[in-house]
Amino acid sequence: MIGRTLLRRVRSLWVRIRHRTRALVRRGSIEREMDEEMRVHHEMEIEDRIRSGMDPMEARRTALRDFGGVERFKEESRAALGVAWLDSLVQDLRFGLRILRRRPMLAALAVLTLAAGIAFPTAAFSVADTVLHRPPEGVPDPDRLVQVRFRSPHDSRMRETGLSHLNLRDLGEAALPTVTHLVGSAENSYQVVTPDGAARHLHSEAVEGDYFGALGVSPAKGRLLSAAETVAGPAVAVLSEEAARRLFGEGSAVGRRLHVNGASLTVVGVAGNGFRGVHRGRSTDLWVPHGLHPTLLHVESDTYHRRDASTLFNLVARLRSGARAEAAENELREAMERLVEAYPEQNGRYADYQPTLYRYLGIRPSAREWFRRSMLILVAAAFVVLLVACANVASLLVFNGLRREGESAVRQAIGASRPRLVRQHITEGALLVGAGLVLGAAAAAWLSREMISEGINRYYSFSFEGAVVEGRVLAFAAACGGISVLLAALLPALVVPRVDLVASLKVFARKRTGGRGRLRAGLFVTQIALSLSLVVSALLLRGSLRNLQEVELGFESAGLMEVALDPRRQGLDQAQLAEYQRELLRGVATIPGLHSVAGVGDGPLRAQFRADLRPGGEGGGWPIEAWAEHVTPGFFGTLGVPILRGRDFTADDLERSWESDAGVAVVNEALARRLSGTVEAVGLEIVQRGYRENRVLEVVGVVADSRMRDLRGERDSGLYRPLGDSYHSRTALLLRSDRPSAEVIEDVRGVVNGIGLPVPFQRAAPLTDLVDELTTEERLLARLMTLLSIVAVGLAGVGLYGAVASSVEERVREIGIRKALGARMSEIAGQVIGEVLRLTAFGLVAGAFVGWGAARLLENRLFRIEPLEPRVWFAAVVACVVLAVAAAALPARAAARVDIVRTLKG
Amino acid sequence: MGKEMGDLLHGTLDLLILRTLQFGPLHGWAISKRIRALSKDVLEVNQGSLYPALYRLEGRGLLESEWGTSAEDRRVKLYSLTSEGRGRFVEERSVWRDFSSAVERVLGPVAPEAG
């Protein structure tokens, strides 16, 4: 019994499906069939009535009458078929296309405007996605891959850190259940010399454990490094595809030799699928086994193989599927605690360290926060462009709707319902948005690629491979499209059909219906407000940038050149390094045309090391912090920093520093005041905290403050020591000369080559370039904001023109009458301009709120410029007023020149 | 009576259509004629109600249609019951009978009340 019912149901379902499909697919023939069916029925009815004796004419008439209203009944039948909605949709689309074909210029303008409005936010989002969210290339299943960073909860200043290799290995061997792999890499820039003698720097990683296995990277050629190899440290290396191409051209790189930091390595493989490390942006080109690391860094073995060694590895872990991050963090913390217990002396500093897991997305964590806020600002600004574009298109459609007002009226009269009319307007708008979306997405692809290569890569010397418009980005573009349809199509659709049927059919009674006029005014005000806020933002950022660029450096940067190199990387030991530096300084002193020359460890504005200090003789903590620089005699003179008290370092101090420890220091004024309350600090004793032992230093001089690290922020305390006291081998030469910098740099190269050791330059440029580098983000942001403002203002200008022109057009008759009654041309024009100014005033007030909000968002980016800076706001207001008046100029002129006779003729 | 047919509940018309197709396929006009005949000219189904009902029933899988030729050699669309349609007719007829007898009981006998 159940079986039979079931069978029946199934068959019935099949019949229904067949029926529906037929109805959908064979629309035309279904219609014809219906018509035929009705016709046959009609004929049979007539025949029947004739047969029962009715007069044929009478039979026809009554049959027709009894048949009922044909169309409505057909619609009901169609509705019973269940595909009425498809019908209306197709009809709406055809209708919309027809309208657009009739006004191709208008449609094209709308599509281009929408394309621009969608392209900018999509491009900005695409760039943000690439920089912040894209997982690394060449790593399958990146979701389970995490970075482990340790931080002490007590030391808020300390950035998160990795571990030394001994701790790392122990953690890896602990075989934690939540983690399938735990490996590490230490990043560095190595000097690589190819067999043809060319020397360059490659961003490299020394890897520990089954690194490539953990990541799932496969080789493009040859093989990758195994876990055993990374410990043993044979003289092998793996290259990225890009580096292999650059170093060896099209030939195979496998088996070739490279000199890396003085050591000879053989290339055993090339990493495939575009793998260039786990952090985007600073791409890795070379991987070596970690066992080689001490050789490559020229660090003494016993320094390196300690748990508190200064070389720290970034930990990379792959979570077991199903394992949760918190569980892994707990296990890691416990494992770390066990290591601290086991090796209390060396691991003491790691007590209480907390591990945190991060996914590998985009650029490294330390750079993320700044980027995120910059991207947010950009996307918001680009979104404003979209809003302006939507306002423009809405205005265009209203303008267009005016012309079609009569048509709407007629359609309403023959029975098209209001919702149907709204639907038709929306469909028309959606067609425009659809075309704009396609164009806009294509433009966004190009735009984002340009932004990456010309903006991000160039300004930051990153190497992003270009943004891709796909997946999330396309969804964002579609969302922009959706918003555009809502704002540009729905709004006019809600307003336009509200048409007074009688009035619109009467050609003469062109009074402005309230809804439309208010909409136009609203759009005008919106465009002014949005333009104002963008212009204010751009001007604020530019002002901030200018302020940064003009910051008092404390030294004379013009005419100063910097050449930086690291001779240690070529395999020198400590004694040899001292000799090298002596020779180098002797050599450059002979270069002609130099006012002065000096050596320094890191260089002005690039101090890397912080010194913890306390006044001599006191015990306890380290209350004073300062930036530390290592310099040669003449450094202060070369920079142009005046010596306020005491003396500069002598050649003697320098020699002693190379031999052991000079025991002397020069402080800047800020540090002097911290030590003694006044600038009189000469003769004071201070103690500097050392890695293994503390150093006692005597202050022999006090110099004026200068910027040591960056352009923002307070002037820091600075401690200067002779060059030889530096633990690090990086040496920068500062040369002051009137000669062109290229020549001087060439001469320095000659000196370096003369010494006989091939050392490439890490930097060789005028110091003013460095200042530019420090303002990179600000420059990029200011430029992009300016670009967006110009686009928005341009669009707004076109939109404002359209709004004023349509308003004038609507009132042509009224103007004609007024002229006939004696109004002068200037009066008419003046009235138009006056109305525009009134609306502009409203727009400025609204814009003030939006602009103030935007300025507040930017606040922590601004340097020595207030969000409400009067000059900026004044300039922006003037710009908007000029824009409005310029947009109104032509229509005002047209209004003034209205031909009375033509308008009165109608 | 013709105008009141528009008020006839959909369900009742469906039932009538199903009934007329009990003994074989018919085209639209024949269905309306048959209903008129069976009801002794009381019920006249308007084309405006008939065809939507036919399409609806077909959509629900109770009828199926096929083009064929009539007695006078005209091309006509013939409707017939599906097995589902047959089953539903039996159910709906029983429901209708229960309903109408209940209404009858409430309305009481035709004879006038005493007193």
mmCIF file of N, CA and C in Angstrom, chain A residues 824-870:
data_model
loop_
_atom_site.group_PDB
_atom_site.id
_atom_site.type_symbol
_atom_site.label_atom_id
_atom_site.label_comp_id
_atom_site.label_asym_id
_atom_site.label_seq_id
_atom_site.Cartn_x
_atom_site.Cartn_y
_atom_site.Cartn_z
ATOM 1 N N ARG A 824 17.147 90.725 -16.317
ATOM 2 C CA ARG A 824 18.351 90.812 -17.131
ATOM 3 C C ARG A 824 19.121 89.508 -17.067
ATOM 4 N N MET A 825 20.015 89.320 -18.040
ATOM 5 C CA MET A 825 20.810 88.077 -18.093
ATOM 6 C C MET A 825 21.605 87.876 -16.807
ATOM 7 N N SER A 826 22.209 88.979 -16.344
ATOM 8 C CA SER A 826 23.053 88.838 -15.166
ATOM 9 C C SER A 826 22.213 88.425 -13.952
ATOM 10 N N GLU A 827 20.971 88.910 -13.897
ATOM 11 C CA GLU A 827 20.120 88.532 -12.762
ATOM 12 C C GLU A 827 19.838 87.035 -12.774
ATOM 13 N N ILE A 828 19.517 86.548 -13.968
ATOM 14 C CA ILE A 828 19.206 85.116 -14.081
ATOM 15 C C ILE A 828 20.418 84.286 -13.661
ATOM 16 N N ALA A 829 21.565 84.629 -14.279
ATOM 17 C CA ALA A 829 22.774 83.883 -13.942
ATOM 18 C C ALA A 829 23.055 83.980 -12.454
ATOM 19 N N GLY A 830 22.902 85.192 -11.939
ATOM 20 C CA GLY A 830 23.167 85.393 -10.523
ATOM 21 C C GLY A 830 22.285 84.531 -9.640
ATOM 22 N N GLN A 831 21.020 84.362 -10.068
ATOM 23 C CA GLN A 831 20.133 83.560 -9.239
ATOM 24 C C GLN A 831 20.579 82.104 -9.214
ATOM 25 N N VAL A 832 20.991 81.614 -10.389
ATOM 26 C CA VAL A 832 21.455 80.217 -10.436
ATOM 27 C C VAL A 832 22.661 80.026 -9.520
ATOM 28 N N ILE A 833 23.628 80.956 -9.704
ATOM 29 C CA ILE A 833 24.843 80.848 -8.876
ATOM 30 C C ILE A 833 24.473 80.947 -7.394
ATOM 31 N N GLY A 834 23.548 81.854 -7.106
ATOM 32 C CA GLY A 834 23.160 82.034 -5.712
ATOM 33 C C GLY A 834 22.595 80.767 -5.107
ATOM 34 N N GLU A 835 21.723 80.085 -5.889
ATOM 35 C CA GLU A 835 21.179 78.837 -5.354
ATOM 36 C C GLU A 835 22.261 77.806 -5.155
ATOM 37 N N VAL A 836 23.188 77.772 -6.114
ATOM 38 C CA VAL A 836 24.288 76.803 -5.991
ATOM 39 C C VAL A 836 25.099 77.082 -4.733
ATOM 40 N N LEU A 837 25.366 78.377 -4.488
ATOM 41 C CA LEU A 837 26.155 78.715 -3.305
ATOM 42 C C LEU A 837 25.426 78.326 -2.028
ATOM 43 N N ARG A 838 24.111 78.495 -2.047
ATOM 44 C CA ARG A 838 23.348 78.137 -0.858
ATOM 45 C C ARG A 838 23.484 76.643 -0.575
ATOM 46 N N LEU A 839 23.312 75.847 -1.633
ATOM 47 C CA LEU A 839 23.455 74.400 -1.449
ATOM 48 C C LEU A 839 24.887 74.053 -1.038
ATOM 49 N N THR A 840 25.850 74.761 -1.623
ATOM 50 C CA THR A 840 27.241 74.497 -1.269
ATOM 51 C C THR A 840 27.458 74.740 0.215
ATOM 52 N N ALA A 841 26.817 75.801 0.721
ATOM 53 C CA ALA A 841 26.991 76.085 2.141
ATOM 54 C C ALA A 841 26.515 74.905 2.984
ATOM 55 N N PHE A 842 25.342 74.363 2.627
ATOM 56 C CA PHE A 842 24.866 73.190 3.360
ATOM 57 C C PHE A 842 25.865 72.049 3.243
ATOM 58 N N GLY A 843 26.372 71.889 2.022
ATOM 59 C CA GLY A 843 27.326 70.808 1.798
ATOM 60 C C GLY A 843 28.567 70.982 2.652
ATOM 61 N N LEU A 844 29.018 72.230 2.792
ATOM 62 C CA LEU A 844 30.220 72.469 3.583
ATOM 63 C C LEU A 844 29.973 72.154 5.055
ATOM 64 N N VAL A 845 28.798 72.511 5.513
ATOM 65 C CA VAL A 845 28.497 72.202 6.920
ATOM 66 C C VAL A 845 28.493 70.695 7.134
ATOM 67 N N ALA A 846 27.783 69.967 6.243
ATOM 68 C CA ALA A 846 27.773 68.510 6.377
ATOM 69 C C ALA A 846 29.183 67.964 6.243
ATOM 70 N N GLY A 847 29.930 68.532 5.273
ATOM 71 C CA GLY A 847 31.300 68.071 5.051
ATOM 72 C C GLY A 847 32.188 68.331 6.245
ATOM 73 N N ALA A 848 31.870 69.404 6.981
ATOM 74 C CA ALA A 848 32.697 69.696 8.148
ATOM 75 C C ALA A 848 32.636 68.543 9.139
ATOM 76 N N PHE A 849 31.444 67.987 9.319
ATOM 77 C CA PHE A 849 31.330 66.870 10.255
ATOM 78 C C PHE A 849 32.090 65.655 9.738
ATOM 79 N N VAL A 850 31.828 65.315 8.471
ATOM 80 C CA VAL A 850 32.497 64.134 7.912
ATOM 81 C C VAL A 850 34.008 64.339 7.921
ATOM 82 N N GLY A 851 34.429 65.543 7.514
ATOM 83 C CA GLY A 851 35.862 65.830 7.455
ATOM 84 C C GLY A 851 36.504 65.787 8.821
ATOM 85 N N TRP A 852 35.796 66.278 9.805
ATOM 86 C CA TRP A 852 36.349 66.257 11.152
ATOM 87 C C TRP A 852 36.546 64.806 11.607
ATOM 88 N N GLY A 853 35.537 63.978 11.319
ATOM 89 C CA GLY A 853 35.651 62.560 11.648
ATOM 90 C C GLY A 853 36.860 61.929 10.962
ATOM 91 N N ALA A 854 37.020 62.253 9.682
ATOM 92 C CA ALA A 854 38.157 61.695 8.935
ATOM 93 C C ALA A 854 39.470 62.170 9.538
ATOM 94 N N ALA A 855 39.521 63.469 9.892
ATOM 95 C CA ALA A 855 40.756 64.001 10.449
ATOM 96 C C ALA A 855 41.078 63.326 11.780
ATOM 97 N N ARG A 856 40.056 63.022 12.550
ATOM 98 C CA ARG A 856 40.300 62.347 13.821
ATOM 99 C C ARG A 856 40.899 60.963 13.571
ATOM 100 N N LEU A 857 40.401 60.281 12.531
ATOM 101 C CA LEU A 857 40.940 58.972 12.190
ATOM 102 C C LEU A 857 42.420 59.060 11.868
ATOM 103 N N LEU A 858 42.804 60.171 11.224
ATOM 104 C CA LEU A 858 44.186 60.315 10.803
ATOM 105 C C LEU A 858 45.083 60.812 11.917
ATOM 106 N N GLU A 859 44.466 61.206 13.028
ATOM 107 C CA GLU A 859 45.193 61.994 14.014
ATOM 108 C C GLU A 859 46.557 61.435 14.393
ATOM 109 N N ASN A 860 46.627 60.121 14.645
ATOM 110 C CA ASN A 860 47.925 59.654 15.126
ATOM 111 C C ASN A 860 48.938 59.495 14.006
ATOM 112 N N ARG A 861 48.553 59.809 12.803
ATOM 113 C CA ARG A 861 49.509 59.838 11.709
ATOM 114 C C ARG A 861 50.117 61.210 11.539
ATOM 115 N N LEU A 862 49.433 62.221 12.048
ATOM 116 C CA LEU A 862 49.823 63.580 11.714
ATOM 117 C C LEU A 862 50.999 64.022 12.564
ATOM 118 N N PHE A 863 51.873 64.754 11.965
ATOM 119 C CA PHE A 863 53.082 65.217 12.638
ATOM 120 C C PHE A 863 53.046 66.717 12.716
ATOM 121 N N ARG A 864 52.935 67.234 13.928
ATOM 122 C CA ARG A 864 52.944 68.678 14.159
ATOM 123 C C ARG A 864 51.900 69.407 13.335
ATOM 124 N N ILE A 865 50.748 68.780 13.163
ATOM 125 C CA ILE A 865 49.662 69.485 12.470
ATOM 126 C C ILE A 865 48.368 68.986 13.090
ATOM 127 N N GLU A 866 47.523 69.916 13.465
ATOM 128 C CA GLU A 866 46.289 69.560 14.154
ATOM 129 C C GLU A 866 45.230 69.133 13.156
ATOM 130 N N PRO A 867 44.308 68.268 13.573
ATOM 131 C CA PRO A 867 43.212 67.919 12.656
ATOM 132 C C PRO A 867 42.415 69.140 12.211
ATOM 133 N N LEU A 868 42.357 70.178 13.029
ATOM 134 C CA LEU A 868 41.559 71.336 12.686
ATOM 135 C C LEU A 868 42.431 72.494 12.210
ATOM 136 N N GLU A 869 43.579 72.164 11.670
ATOM 137 C CA GLU A 869 44.493 73.194 11.190
ATOM 138 C C GLU A 869 43.764 74.194 10.294
ATOM 139 N N PRO A 870 43.737 75.451 10.676
ATOM 140 C CA PRO A 870 42.914 76.449 9.956
ATOM 141 C C PRO A 870 43.299 76.597 8.485
#
